[in-house]
Structure formats: C-alpha cells, structure tokens
Short mmCIF file of C-alpha atoms in Angstrom, two decimals:
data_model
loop_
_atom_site.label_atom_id
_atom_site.label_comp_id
_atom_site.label_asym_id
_atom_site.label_seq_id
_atom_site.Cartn_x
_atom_site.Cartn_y
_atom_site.Cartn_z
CA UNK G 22 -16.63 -1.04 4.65
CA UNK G 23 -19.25 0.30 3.06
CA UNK G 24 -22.94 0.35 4.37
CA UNK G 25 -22.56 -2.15 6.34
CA UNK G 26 -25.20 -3.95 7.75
CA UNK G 27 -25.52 -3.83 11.49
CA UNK G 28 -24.25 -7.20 12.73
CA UNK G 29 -21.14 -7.36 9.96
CA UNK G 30 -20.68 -3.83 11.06
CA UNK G 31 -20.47 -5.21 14.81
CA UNK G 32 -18.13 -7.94 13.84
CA UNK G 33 -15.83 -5.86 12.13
CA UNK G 34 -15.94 -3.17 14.87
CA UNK G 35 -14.50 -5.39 17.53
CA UNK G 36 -11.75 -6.33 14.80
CA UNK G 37 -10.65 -2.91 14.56
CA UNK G 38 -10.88 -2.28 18.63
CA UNK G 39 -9.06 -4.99 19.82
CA UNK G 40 -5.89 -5.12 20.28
CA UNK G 41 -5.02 -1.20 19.94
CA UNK G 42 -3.69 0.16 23.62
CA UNK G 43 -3.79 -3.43 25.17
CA UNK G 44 -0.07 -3.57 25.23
CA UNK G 45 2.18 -4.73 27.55
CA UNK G 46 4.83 -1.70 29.47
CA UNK G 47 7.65 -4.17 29.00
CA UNK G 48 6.87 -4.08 24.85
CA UNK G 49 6.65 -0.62 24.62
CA UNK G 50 9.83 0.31 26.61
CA UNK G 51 11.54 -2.47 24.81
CA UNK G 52 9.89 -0.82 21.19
CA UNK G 53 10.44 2.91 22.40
CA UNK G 54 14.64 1.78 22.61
CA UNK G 55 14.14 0.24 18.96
CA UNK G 56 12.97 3.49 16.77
CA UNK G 57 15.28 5.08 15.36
CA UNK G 58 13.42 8.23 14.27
CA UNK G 59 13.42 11.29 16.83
CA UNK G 60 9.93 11.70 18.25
CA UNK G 61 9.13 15.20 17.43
CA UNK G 62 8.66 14.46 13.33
CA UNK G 63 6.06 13.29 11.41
CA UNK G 64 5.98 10.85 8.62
CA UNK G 65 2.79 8.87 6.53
CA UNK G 66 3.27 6.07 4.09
CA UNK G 67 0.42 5.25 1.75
CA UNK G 68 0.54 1.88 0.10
CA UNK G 69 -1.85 1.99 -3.06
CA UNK G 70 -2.35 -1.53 -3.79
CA UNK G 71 -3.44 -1.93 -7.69
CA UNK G 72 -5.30 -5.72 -7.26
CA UNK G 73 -5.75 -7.81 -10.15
CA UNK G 74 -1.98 -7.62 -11.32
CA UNK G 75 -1.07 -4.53 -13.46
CA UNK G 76 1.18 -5.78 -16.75
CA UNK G 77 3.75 -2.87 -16.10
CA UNK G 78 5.72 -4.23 -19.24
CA UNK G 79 3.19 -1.31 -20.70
CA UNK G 80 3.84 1.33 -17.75
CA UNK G 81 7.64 1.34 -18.19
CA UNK G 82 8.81 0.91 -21.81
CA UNK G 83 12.36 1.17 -23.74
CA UNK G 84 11.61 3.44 -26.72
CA UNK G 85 14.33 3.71 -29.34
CA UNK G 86 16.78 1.06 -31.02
CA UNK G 87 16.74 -2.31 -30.47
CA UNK G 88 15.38 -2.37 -27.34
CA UNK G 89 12.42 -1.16 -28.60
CA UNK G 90 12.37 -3.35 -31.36
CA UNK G 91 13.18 -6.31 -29.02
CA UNK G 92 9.98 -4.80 -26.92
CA UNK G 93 7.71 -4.81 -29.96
CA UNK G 94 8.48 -7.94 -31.31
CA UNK G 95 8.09 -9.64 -27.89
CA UNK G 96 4.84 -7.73 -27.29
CA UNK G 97 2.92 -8.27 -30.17
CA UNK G 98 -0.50 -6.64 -30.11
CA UNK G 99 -0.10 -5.49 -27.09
CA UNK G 100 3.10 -3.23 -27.71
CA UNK G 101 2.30 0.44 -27.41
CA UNK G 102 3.52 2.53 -30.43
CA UNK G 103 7.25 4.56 -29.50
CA UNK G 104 5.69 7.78 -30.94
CA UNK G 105 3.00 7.68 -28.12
CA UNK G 106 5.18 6.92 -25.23
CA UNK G 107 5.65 9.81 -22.83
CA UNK G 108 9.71 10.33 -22.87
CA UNK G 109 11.44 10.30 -19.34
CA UNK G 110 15.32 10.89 -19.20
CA UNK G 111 16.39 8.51 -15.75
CA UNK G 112 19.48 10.29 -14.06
CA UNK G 113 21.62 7.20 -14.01
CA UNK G 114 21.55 5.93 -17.66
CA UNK G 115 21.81 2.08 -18.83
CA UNK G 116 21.88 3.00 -22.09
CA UNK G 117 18.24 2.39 -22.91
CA UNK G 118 16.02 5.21 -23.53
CA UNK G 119 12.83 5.15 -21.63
CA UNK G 120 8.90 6.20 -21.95
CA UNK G 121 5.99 5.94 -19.60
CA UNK G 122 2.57 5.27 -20.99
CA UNK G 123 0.85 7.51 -22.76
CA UNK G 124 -1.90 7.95 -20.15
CA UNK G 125 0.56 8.94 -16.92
CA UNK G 126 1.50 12.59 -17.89
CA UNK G 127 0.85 13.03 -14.28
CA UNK G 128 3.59 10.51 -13.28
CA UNK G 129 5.88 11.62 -16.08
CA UNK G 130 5.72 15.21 -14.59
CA UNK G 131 6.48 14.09 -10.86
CA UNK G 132 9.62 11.81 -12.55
CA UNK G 133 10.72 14.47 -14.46
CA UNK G 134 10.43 16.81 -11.30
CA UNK G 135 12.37 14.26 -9.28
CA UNK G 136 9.54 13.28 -7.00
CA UNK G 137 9.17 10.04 -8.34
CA UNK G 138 11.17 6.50 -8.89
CA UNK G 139 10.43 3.65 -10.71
CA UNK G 140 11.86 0.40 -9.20
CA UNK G 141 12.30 -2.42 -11.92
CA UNK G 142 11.71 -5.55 -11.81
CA UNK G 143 10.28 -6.28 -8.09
CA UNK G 144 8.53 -9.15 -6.73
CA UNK G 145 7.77 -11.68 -4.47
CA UNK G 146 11.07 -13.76 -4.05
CA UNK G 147 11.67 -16.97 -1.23
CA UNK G 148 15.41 -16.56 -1.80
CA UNK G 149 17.78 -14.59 -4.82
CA UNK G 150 17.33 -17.16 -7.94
CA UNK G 151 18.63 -17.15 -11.37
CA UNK G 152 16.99 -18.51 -14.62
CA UNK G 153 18.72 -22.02 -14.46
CA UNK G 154 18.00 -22.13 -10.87
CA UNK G 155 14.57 -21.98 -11.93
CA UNK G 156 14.77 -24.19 -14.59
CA UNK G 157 16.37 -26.67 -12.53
CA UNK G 158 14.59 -26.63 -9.78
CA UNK G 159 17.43 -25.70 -7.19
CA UNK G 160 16.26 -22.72 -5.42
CA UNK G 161 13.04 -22.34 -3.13
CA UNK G 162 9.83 -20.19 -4.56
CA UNK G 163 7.33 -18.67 -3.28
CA UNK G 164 4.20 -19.87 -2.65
CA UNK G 165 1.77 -21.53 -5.35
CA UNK G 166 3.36 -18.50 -7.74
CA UNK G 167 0.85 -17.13 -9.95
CA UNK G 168 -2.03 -17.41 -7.76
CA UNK G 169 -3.59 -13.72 -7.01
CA UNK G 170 -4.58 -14.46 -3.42
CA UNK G 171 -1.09 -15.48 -2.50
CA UNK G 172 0.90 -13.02 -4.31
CA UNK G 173 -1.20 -10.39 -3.12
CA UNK G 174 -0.60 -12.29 0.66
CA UNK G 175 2.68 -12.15 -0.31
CA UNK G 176 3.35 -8.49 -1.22
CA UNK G 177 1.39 -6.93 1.99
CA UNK G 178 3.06 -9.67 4.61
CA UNK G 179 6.69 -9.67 2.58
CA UNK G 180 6.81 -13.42 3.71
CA UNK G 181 6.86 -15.76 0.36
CA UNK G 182 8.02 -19.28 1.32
CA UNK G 183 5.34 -19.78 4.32
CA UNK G 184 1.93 -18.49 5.51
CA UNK G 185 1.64 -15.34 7.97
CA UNK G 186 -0.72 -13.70 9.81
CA UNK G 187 0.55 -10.46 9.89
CA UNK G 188 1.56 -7.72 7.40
CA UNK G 189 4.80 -5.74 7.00
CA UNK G 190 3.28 -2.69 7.40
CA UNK G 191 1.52 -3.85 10.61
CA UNK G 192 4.58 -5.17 12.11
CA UNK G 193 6.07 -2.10 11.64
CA UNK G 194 3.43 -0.11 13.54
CA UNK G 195 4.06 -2.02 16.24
CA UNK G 196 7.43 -1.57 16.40
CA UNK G 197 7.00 2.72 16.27
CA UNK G 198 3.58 3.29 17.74
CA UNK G 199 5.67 4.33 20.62
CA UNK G 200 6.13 7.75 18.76
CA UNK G 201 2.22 8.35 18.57
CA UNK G 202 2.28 9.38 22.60
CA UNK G 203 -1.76 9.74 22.98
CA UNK G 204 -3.36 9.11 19.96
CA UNK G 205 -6.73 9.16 19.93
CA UNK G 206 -7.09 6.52 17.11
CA UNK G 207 -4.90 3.95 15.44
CA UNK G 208 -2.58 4.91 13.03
CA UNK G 209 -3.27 2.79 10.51
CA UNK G 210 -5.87 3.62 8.39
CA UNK G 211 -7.32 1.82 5.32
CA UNK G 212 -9.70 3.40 3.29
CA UNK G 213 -10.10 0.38 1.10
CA UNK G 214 -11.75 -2.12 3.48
CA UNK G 215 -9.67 -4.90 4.85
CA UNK G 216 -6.45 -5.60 3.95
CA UNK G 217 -3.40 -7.61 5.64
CA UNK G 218 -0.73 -5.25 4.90
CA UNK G 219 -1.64 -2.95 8.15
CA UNK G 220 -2.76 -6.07 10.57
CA UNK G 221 0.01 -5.92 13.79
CA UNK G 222 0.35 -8.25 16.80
CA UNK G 223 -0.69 -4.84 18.91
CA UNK G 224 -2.05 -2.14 15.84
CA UNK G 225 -5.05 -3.12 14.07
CA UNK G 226 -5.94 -1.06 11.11
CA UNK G 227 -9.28 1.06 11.26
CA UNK G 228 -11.86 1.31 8.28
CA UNK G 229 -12.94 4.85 7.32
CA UNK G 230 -15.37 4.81 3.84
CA UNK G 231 -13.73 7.95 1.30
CA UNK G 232 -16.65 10.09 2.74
CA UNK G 233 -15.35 9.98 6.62
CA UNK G 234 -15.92 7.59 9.66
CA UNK G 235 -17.84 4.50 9.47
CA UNK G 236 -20.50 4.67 12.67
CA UNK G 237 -23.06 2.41 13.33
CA UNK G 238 -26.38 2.08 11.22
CA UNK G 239 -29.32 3.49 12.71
CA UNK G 240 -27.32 5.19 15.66
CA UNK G 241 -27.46 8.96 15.76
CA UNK G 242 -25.79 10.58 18.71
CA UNK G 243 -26.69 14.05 17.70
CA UNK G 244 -30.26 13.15 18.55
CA UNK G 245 -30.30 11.42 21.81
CA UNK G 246 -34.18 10.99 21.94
CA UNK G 247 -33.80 8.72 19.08
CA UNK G 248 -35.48 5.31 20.38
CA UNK G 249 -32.83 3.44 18.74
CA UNK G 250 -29.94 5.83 19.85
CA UNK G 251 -31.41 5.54 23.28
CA UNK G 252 -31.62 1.78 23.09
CA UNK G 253 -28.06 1.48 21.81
CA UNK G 254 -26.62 3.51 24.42
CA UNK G 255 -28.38 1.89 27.45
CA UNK G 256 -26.79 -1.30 26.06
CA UNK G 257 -23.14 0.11 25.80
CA UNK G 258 -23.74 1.37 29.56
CA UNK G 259 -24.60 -1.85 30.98
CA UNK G 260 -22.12 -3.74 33.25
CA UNK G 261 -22.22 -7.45 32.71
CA UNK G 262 -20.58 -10.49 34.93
CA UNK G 263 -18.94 -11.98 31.90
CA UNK G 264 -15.52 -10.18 31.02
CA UNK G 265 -15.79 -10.98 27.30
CA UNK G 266 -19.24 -9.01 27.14
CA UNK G 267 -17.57 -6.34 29.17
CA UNK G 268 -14.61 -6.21 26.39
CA UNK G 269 -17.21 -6.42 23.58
CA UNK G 270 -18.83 -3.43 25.11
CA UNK G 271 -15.58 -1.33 25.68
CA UNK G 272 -14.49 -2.20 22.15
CA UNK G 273 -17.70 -1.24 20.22
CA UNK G 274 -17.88 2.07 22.26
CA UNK G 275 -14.20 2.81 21.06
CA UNK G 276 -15.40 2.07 17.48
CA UNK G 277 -18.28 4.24 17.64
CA UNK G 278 -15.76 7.34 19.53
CA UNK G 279 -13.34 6.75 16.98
CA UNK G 280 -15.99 7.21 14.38
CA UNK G 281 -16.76 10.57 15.43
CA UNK G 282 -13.53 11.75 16.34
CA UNK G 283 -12.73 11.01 12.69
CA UNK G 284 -15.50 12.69 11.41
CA UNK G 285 -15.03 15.63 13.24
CA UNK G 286 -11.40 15.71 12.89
CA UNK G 287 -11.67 15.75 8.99
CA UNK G 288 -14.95 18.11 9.03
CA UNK G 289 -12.91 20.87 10.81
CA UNK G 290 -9.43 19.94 8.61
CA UNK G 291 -8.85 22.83 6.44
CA UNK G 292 -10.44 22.89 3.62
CA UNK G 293 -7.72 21.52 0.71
CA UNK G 294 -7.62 24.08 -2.60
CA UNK G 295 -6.24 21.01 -4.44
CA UNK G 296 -8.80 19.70 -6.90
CA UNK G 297 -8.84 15.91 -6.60
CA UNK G 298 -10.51 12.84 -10.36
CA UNK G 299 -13.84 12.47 -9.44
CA UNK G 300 -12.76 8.84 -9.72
CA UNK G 301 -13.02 5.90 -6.77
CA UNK G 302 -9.45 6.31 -6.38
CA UNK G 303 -9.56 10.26 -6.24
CA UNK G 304 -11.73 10.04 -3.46
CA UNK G 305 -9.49 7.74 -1.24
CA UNK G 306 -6.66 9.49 -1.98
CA UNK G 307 -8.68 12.74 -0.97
CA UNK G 308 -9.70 11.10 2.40
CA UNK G 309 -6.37 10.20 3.18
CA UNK G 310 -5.11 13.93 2.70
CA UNK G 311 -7.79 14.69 4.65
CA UNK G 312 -6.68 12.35 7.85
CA UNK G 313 -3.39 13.52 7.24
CA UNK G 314 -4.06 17.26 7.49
CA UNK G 315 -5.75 15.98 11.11
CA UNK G 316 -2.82 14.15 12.15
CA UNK G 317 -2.18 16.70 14.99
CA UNK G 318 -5.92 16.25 16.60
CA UNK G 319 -4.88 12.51 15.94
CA UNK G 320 -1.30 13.49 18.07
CA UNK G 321 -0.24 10.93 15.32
CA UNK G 322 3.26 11.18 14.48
CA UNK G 323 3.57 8.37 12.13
CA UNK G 324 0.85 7.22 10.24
CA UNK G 325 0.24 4.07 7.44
CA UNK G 326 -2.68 4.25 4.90
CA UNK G 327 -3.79 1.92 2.68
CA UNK G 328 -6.04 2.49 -0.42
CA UNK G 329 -6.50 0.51 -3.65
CA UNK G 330 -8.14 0.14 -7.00
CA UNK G 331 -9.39 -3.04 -8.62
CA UNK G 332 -9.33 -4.23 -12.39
CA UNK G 333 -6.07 -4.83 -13.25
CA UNK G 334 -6.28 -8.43 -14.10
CA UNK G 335 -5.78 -7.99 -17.87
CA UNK G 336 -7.27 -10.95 -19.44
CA UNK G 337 -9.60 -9.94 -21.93
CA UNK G 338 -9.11 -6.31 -24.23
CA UNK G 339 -6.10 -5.12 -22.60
CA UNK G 340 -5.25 -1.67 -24.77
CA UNK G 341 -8.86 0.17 -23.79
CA UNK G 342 -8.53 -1.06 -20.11
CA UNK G 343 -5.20 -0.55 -19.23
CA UNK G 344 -5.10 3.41 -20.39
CA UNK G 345 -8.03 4.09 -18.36
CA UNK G 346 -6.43 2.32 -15.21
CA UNK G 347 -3.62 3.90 -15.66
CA UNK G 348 -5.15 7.37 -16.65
CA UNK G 349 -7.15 7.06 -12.75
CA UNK G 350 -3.94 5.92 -10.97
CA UNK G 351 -1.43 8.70 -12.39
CA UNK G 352 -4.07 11.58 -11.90
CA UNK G 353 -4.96 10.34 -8.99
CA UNK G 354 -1.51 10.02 -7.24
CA UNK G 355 -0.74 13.93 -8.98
CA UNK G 356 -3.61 15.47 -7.18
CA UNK G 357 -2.22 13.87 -4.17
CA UNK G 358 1.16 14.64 -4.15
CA UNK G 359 -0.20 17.93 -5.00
CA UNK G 360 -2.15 18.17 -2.21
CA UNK G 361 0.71 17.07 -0.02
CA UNK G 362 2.67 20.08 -1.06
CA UNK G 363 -0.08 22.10 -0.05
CA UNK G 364 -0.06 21.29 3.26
CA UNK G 365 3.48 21.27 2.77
CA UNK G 366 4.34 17.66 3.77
CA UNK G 367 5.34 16.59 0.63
CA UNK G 368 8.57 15.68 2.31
CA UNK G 369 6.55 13.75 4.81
CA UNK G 370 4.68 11.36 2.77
CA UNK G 371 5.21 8.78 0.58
CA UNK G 372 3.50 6.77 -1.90
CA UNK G 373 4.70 3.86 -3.03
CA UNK G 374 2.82 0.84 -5.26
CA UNK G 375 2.03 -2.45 -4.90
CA UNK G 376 -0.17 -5.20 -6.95
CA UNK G 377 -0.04 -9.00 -7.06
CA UNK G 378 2.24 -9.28 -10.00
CA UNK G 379 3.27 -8.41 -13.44
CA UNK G 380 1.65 -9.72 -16.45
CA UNK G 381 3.54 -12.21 -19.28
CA UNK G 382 5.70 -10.28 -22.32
CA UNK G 383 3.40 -12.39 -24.45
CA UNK G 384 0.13 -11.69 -25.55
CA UNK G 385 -2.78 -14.22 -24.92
CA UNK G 386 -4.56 -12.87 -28.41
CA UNK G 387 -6.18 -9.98 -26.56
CA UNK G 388 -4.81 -9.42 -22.70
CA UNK G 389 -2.06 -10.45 -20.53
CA UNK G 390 -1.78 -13.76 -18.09
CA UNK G 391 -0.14 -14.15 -14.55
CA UNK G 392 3.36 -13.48 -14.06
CA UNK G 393 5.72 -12.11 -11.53
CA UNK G 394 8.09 -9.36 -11.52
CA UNK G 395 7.20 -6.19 -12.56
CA UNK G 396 7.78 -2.04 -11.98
CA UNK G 397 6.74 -0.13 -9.75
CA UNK G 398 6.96 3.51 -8.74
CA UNK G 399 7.35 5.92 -5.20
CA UNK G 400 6.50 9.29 -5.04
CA UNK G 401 7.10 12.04 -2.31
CA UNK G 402 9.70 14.79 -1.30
CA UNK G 403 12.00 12.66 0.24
CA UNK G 404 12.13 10.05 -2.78
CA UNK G 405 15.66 10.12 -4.76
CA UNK G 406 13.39 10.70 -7.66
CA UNK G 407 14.29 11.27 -11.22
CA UNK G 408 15.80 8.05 -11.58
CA UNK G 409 15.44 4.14 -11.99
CA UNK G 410 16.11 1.78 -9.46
CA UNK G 411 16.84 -2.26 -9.78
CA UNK G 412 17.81 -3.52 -12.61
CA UNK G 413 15.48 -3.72 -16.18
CA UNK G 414 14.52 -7.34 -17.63
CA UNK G 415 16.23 -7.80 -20.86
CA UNK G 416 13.04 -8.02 -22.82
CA UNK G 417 13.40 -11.55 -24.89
CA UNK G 418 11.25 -14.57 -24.33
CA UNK G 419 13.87 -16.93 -22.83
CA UNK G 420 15.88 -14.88 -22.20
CA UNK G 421 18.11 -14.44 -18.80
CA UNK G 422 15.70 -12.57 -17.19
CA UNK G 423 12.26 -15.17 -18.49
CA UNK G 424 10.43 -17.89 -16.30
CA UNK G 425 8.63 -18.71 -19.21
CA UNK G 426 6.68 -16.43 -21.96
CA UNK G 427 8.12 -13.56 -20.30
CA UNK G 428 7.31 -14.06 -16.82
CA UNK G 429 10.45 -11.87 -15.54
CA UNK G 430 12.24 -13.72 -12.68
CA UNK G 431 12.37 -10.79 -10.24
CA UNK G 432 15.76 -9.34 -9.29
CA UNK G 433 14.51 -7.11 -6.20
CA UNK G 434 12.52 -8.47 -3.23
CA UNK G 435 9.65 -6.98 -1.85
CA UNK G 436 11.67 -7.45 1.30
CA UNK G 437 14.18 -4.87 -0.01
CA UNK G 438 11.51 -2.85 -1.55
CA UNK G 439 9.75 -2.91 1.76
CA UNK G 440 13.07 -2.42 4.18
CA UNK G 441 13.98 0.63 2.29
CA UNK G 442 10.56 2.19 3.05
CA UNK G 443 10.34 1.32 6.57
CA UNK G 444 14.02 2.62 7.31
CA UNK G 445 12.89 6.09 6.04
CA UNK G 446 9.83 5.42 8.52
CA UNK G 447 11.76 5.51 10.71
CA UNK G 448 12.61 1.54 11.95
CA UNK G 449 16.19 0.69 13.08
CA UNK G 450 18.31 -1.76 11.31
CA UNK G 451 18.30 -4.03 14.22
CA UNK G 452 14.83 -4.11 13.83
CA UNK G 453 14.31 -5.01 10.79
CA UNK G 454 14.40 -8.66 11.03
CA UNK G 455 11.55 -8.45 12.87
CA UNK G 456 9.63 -7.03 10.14
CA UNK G 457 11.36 -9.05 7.29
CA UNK G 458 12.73 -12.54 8.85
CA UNK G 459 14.24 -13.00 5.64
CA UNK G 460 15.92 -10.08 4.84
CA UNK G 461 18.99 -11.18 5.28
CA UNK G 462 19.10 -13.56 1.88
CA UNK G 463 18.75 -10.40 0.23
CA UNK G 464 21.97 -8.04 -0.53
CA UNK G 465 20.38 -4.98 -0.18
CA UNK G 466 18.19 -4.12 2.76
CA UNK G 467 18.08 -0.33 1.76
CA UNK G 468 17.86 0.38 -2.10
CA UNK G 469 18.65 4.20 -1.84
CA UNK G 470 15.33 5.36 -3.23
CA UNK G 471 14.51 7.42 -0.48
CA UNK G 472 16.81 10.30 0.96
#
C-alpha cells in the first residue's frame, strides 16, 4: 500500500488488525499438538509471485539434439538460440541436456551451487488428468482455465475446482502461529500490497511499503504538539458505548504500533553488506531481509512473506521483455539468497515461485497467449538443489503432454508443490488436509525438493 490516502488507509488498517490474537485457547492448544517442528527454530518462506503469467518454455530450455530441434521448431520466433542458453548439468539426468536463459546467470550460479531446483511442469490441477481425459472431457478442471484472476486465485489458495476465501499460505499460519509465543506483529508479511496467498481464518497478513512500515498520513508521533497528531490521538483514547467503535479503535491503534515497531525494528537491524538491483523487486526483496534480520525483536519463529513483480503477460514483443523480466527476477533472488547467507540463514529461508500460468509453445506472431503448466524454481540452503524435479513436457504440439498449441497439461499440482513446502515449514502430515483438502488425489504430497 503505497501512499495511501487516509480513509483507504483506515479501511485497510482494520483488515490487517482483525483477526490477529483473537483466537480461541481451545484452537491454539488443539494447533500447538498439530506442529510438527520443535519450537526453538526458525524458518521464513517467501513466495515471489511473477503476475501476468511468465512463458517459462523460455526459462527452462533443452539445448542439444532433437530436443532442441523439437524446441525450435515448436517455438518459432520465439525460440532462443542454443549458443546463448546458459548450460546447467541437473544431477538426475533424463537424457536431455538443459540451459537456462541467457539473462539468469544469477539462477544458473545458485543451480549449479545446489541451492536451487527447478520443478517442471506445475500447475493448477482439480484432479491428475491425461491428454485424452482432456480431450474427452472425463476428468474435472479447474476453474474457467486460462483466466489470470482465477489461476492466480488458484495458485495462492491451492483450491482449483471451487472458490475459497483463504490462501494456503494463510491456512498454514494458522495452523503454526503457535510457535511465534509473543510476537509483537503478524507473521505474515507482504510487501506487495494485498494478496490471498497469506489471508488465514486467525493470521491476517500486514502491509509494509519496500521503504518500512506503512503509518498513517498526516500522523507524526515524534511530535506530539502536532494539531493533527494531537487530534488523532484524543480520538484513539476515547471510550465509546458501541463495541464495534471500541474494536475499530483497538484495531487502528495496533496498526499504527505495529507501524512503528516495524520501523524501528528494521532501522536498528544491522546494517546488510549485501548490495541489492536498484530494481522494484530488489527493494522488496531487500525489505524482506530486512524483517527477517528483526525476526528476534519480532520473537517470530516462523515467518511467510510475500512479494511480486508485474509484466509477465507476454502478448505483444516477447524477446526484449522477457530478458529484462527475467534479468530483475534472477538478480534479484541472487542478492537475496546472498544476503541470507550473510546473516547466515540461508538454511532458514526459502524462496520459491509462483505466477498464474505458463504461456502456449506457439507463437502468436510476436508474444505468447494463456496456458497452464509451466517451471518453476526454489532456492535456499535446505533445497535438494542442483537438480530437476517433476517431469519435462515432451515439447510437440499435440503431443502427450499438449492441451492445445502447447498448453502443457500439468503433471504436478500446486497442491504437491505447496505440501512439500509447508512440511519443511514445519506442518504435520495430519495436517495437511487442512491446508490442501485435496491433496489426497495427488500421489505425492512431498516432492523431495527440500531436505
């Protein structure tokens, strides 16, 4: 939330507020039985959430033989040239031979290093589902497939065959926000402005901008003979007959305190030697290794993040675009891993991306148009890195792996994407039905990725 205006501020405030410490003893004894993690530890996932839908038929790419050639004559204008592609050997082979594109030396490095995984082939799935399934008709979808909004509903909530109010990585702060014993703000974070990955039936996310808290406009606590400070307080200290006005109050005040303890927790963080793209992304990724190195003012012991970048959506000139989107998110994600390691967490933390969907094999003439499965890639100390995961398309139009002008049919579910990360979080097997009701159409609730 960026300069907000006061009123939308307001509204938003009481979003944030509610809902974080009104919980019920029997729910948190029952949730304090259900983590599995041991309460002296500390763990932070960041989902970077790359909106738009990134065509990652250009971020992972076979290189030599006929696999390449299959690749190039499928691409068309589009296909990147095998000379330029950045060479990564995966530690279990398929016989393909692999490159990244030629923007994401920073990735290739961290692969190469074996602190980061590519899963292939992930998406949004109702149910396991073949190519003449789909062509049949026999097996449910997800929801109105190829639509942005609901894919992207459908990553962050890892629900796709009905609507839901609540995200996967919300539901699974409420499961171990037992571990954060007196934490001073919620431990979700987004520094991307609303999202519904983080929203819980007890943790609400709270908005920080990349440059710290977000406090109210025109309110200045340092300077209490402000007249607008002085008029804001006297209306936070004023008891009304109405309980709503009363919770109002309480939750605006929290907003505000939160605010500050944010601002002063990351103002007296150590100062990180890591040297972060002065790029939008950069500077969320900064603030998040900022909150991170406070996590101990915070008493947070597990904490979610969620930042994201924009302009994937492919259309139009796709070459240009894509290599500076990609050229941000790789040097982005290196100067945070990087800064991880400094504050030697590296183990601790985990990256992992997300975006609405893949883009079709087939060029439009310049860009890229909706499709579904794609790649994706985790980074962090404790990733089984080095390696692919899932299994590759075969890259033919119509061929087992194609919806339609190579829309891949995904063979990995977010769910199982998802499960694995929240079981290195630190959630219990029995619990993850909670978090993924349909996790058990899937065959693999933990993908070994993560160690």
């Amino acid at each position: 939330m960026h300069n907000p205006q006061r009123r939308e501020f307001l509204k938003h405030a009481a979003c944030s507020a509610v809902g974080y410490g009104l919980v019920s003893t029997v729910f948190d004894l029952y949730k304090m039985n259900a983590v599995a993690a041991q309460a002296g530890d500390y763990k932070a996932l960041v989902c970077l959430f790359l909106f738009g839908g990134n065509d990652s038929n250009n971020v992972l790419v076979p290189r030599a033989g006929a696999d390449y050639a299959a690749y190039a004559g499928g691409r068309g204008n589009l296909a990147l040239p095998a000379a330029q592609l950045l060479p990564i050997t995966p530690a279990t082979s398929d016989g393909r031979q692999y490159g990244l594109h030629p923007s994401m030396t920073g990735v290739q490095q961290l692969f190469q290093g074996g602190k980061a995984a590519f899963l292939c082939n992930v998406g949004s799935l109702a149910s396991p589902i073949t190519r003449a399934q789909w062509l049949a008709g026999t097996a449910p979808v997800p929801r109105q497939l190829f639509s942005h909004s609901d894919q992207q509903l459908q990553w962050q909530t890892s629900i796709a065959d009905q609507a839901a109010r609540t995200g996967w990585g919300g539901r699974m702060a409420d499961i171990v926000r037992s571990l954060n014993l007196n934490a001073t703000v919620s431990m979700s974070i987004t520094v991307a402005g609303n999202n519904t990955f983080q929203v819980g039936s007890v943790v609400t996310p709270y908005q920080v901008s990349p440059n710290g808290g977000t406090g109210l406009d025109g309110y200045q606590p340092e300077d209490p003979t402000d007249a607008e400070t002085r008029a804001i307080n006297r209306i936070l200290q004023r008891e009304h007959t109405n309980i709503f006005e009363n919770a109002y109050r309480d939750a605006v005040k929290r907003v505000i305190d939160n605010a500050a303890a944010i601002q002063q927790a990351v103002d007296q963080a150590p100062a990180l030697t890591t040297q972060f793209p002065d790029t939008g992304l950069g500077q969320e990724l900064q603030m998040i290794a900022r909150l991170i190195s406070a996590r101990n003012i915070f008493s947070h012991r597990r904490q979610i993040f969620f930042c994201s970048v924009g302009g994937y959506d492919t259309h139009g000139p796709q070459l240009g675009s894509q290599a500076g989107l990609l050229q941000e998110l790789s040097d982005a994600v290196t100067a945070f891993y990087n800064a991880t390691a400094e504050m030697n967490v590296h183990n601790q933390v985990t990256t992992f991306t997300a975006s609405d969907f893949s883009r079709t094999f087939v060029s439009n003439g310049e860009g890229s148009d909706h499709a579904w499965g794609g790649h994706h890639f985790i980074v962090g100390g404790a990733v089984r890195g080095g390696d692919l995961y899932g299994r590759f398309p075969v890259p033919v139009v119509n061929g087992p792996d194609d919806s339609g002008d190579g829309r891949w049919i995904p063979t990995t579910a977010v769910d199982e994407y998802a499960a694995t990360l929240a079981t290195w979080f630190g959630v219990s097997q029995t619990d993850l039905p909670t978090i993924f009701p349909n996790i058990g159409r899937f065959a693999h609730p933990n993908l070994g990725f993560m160690a």
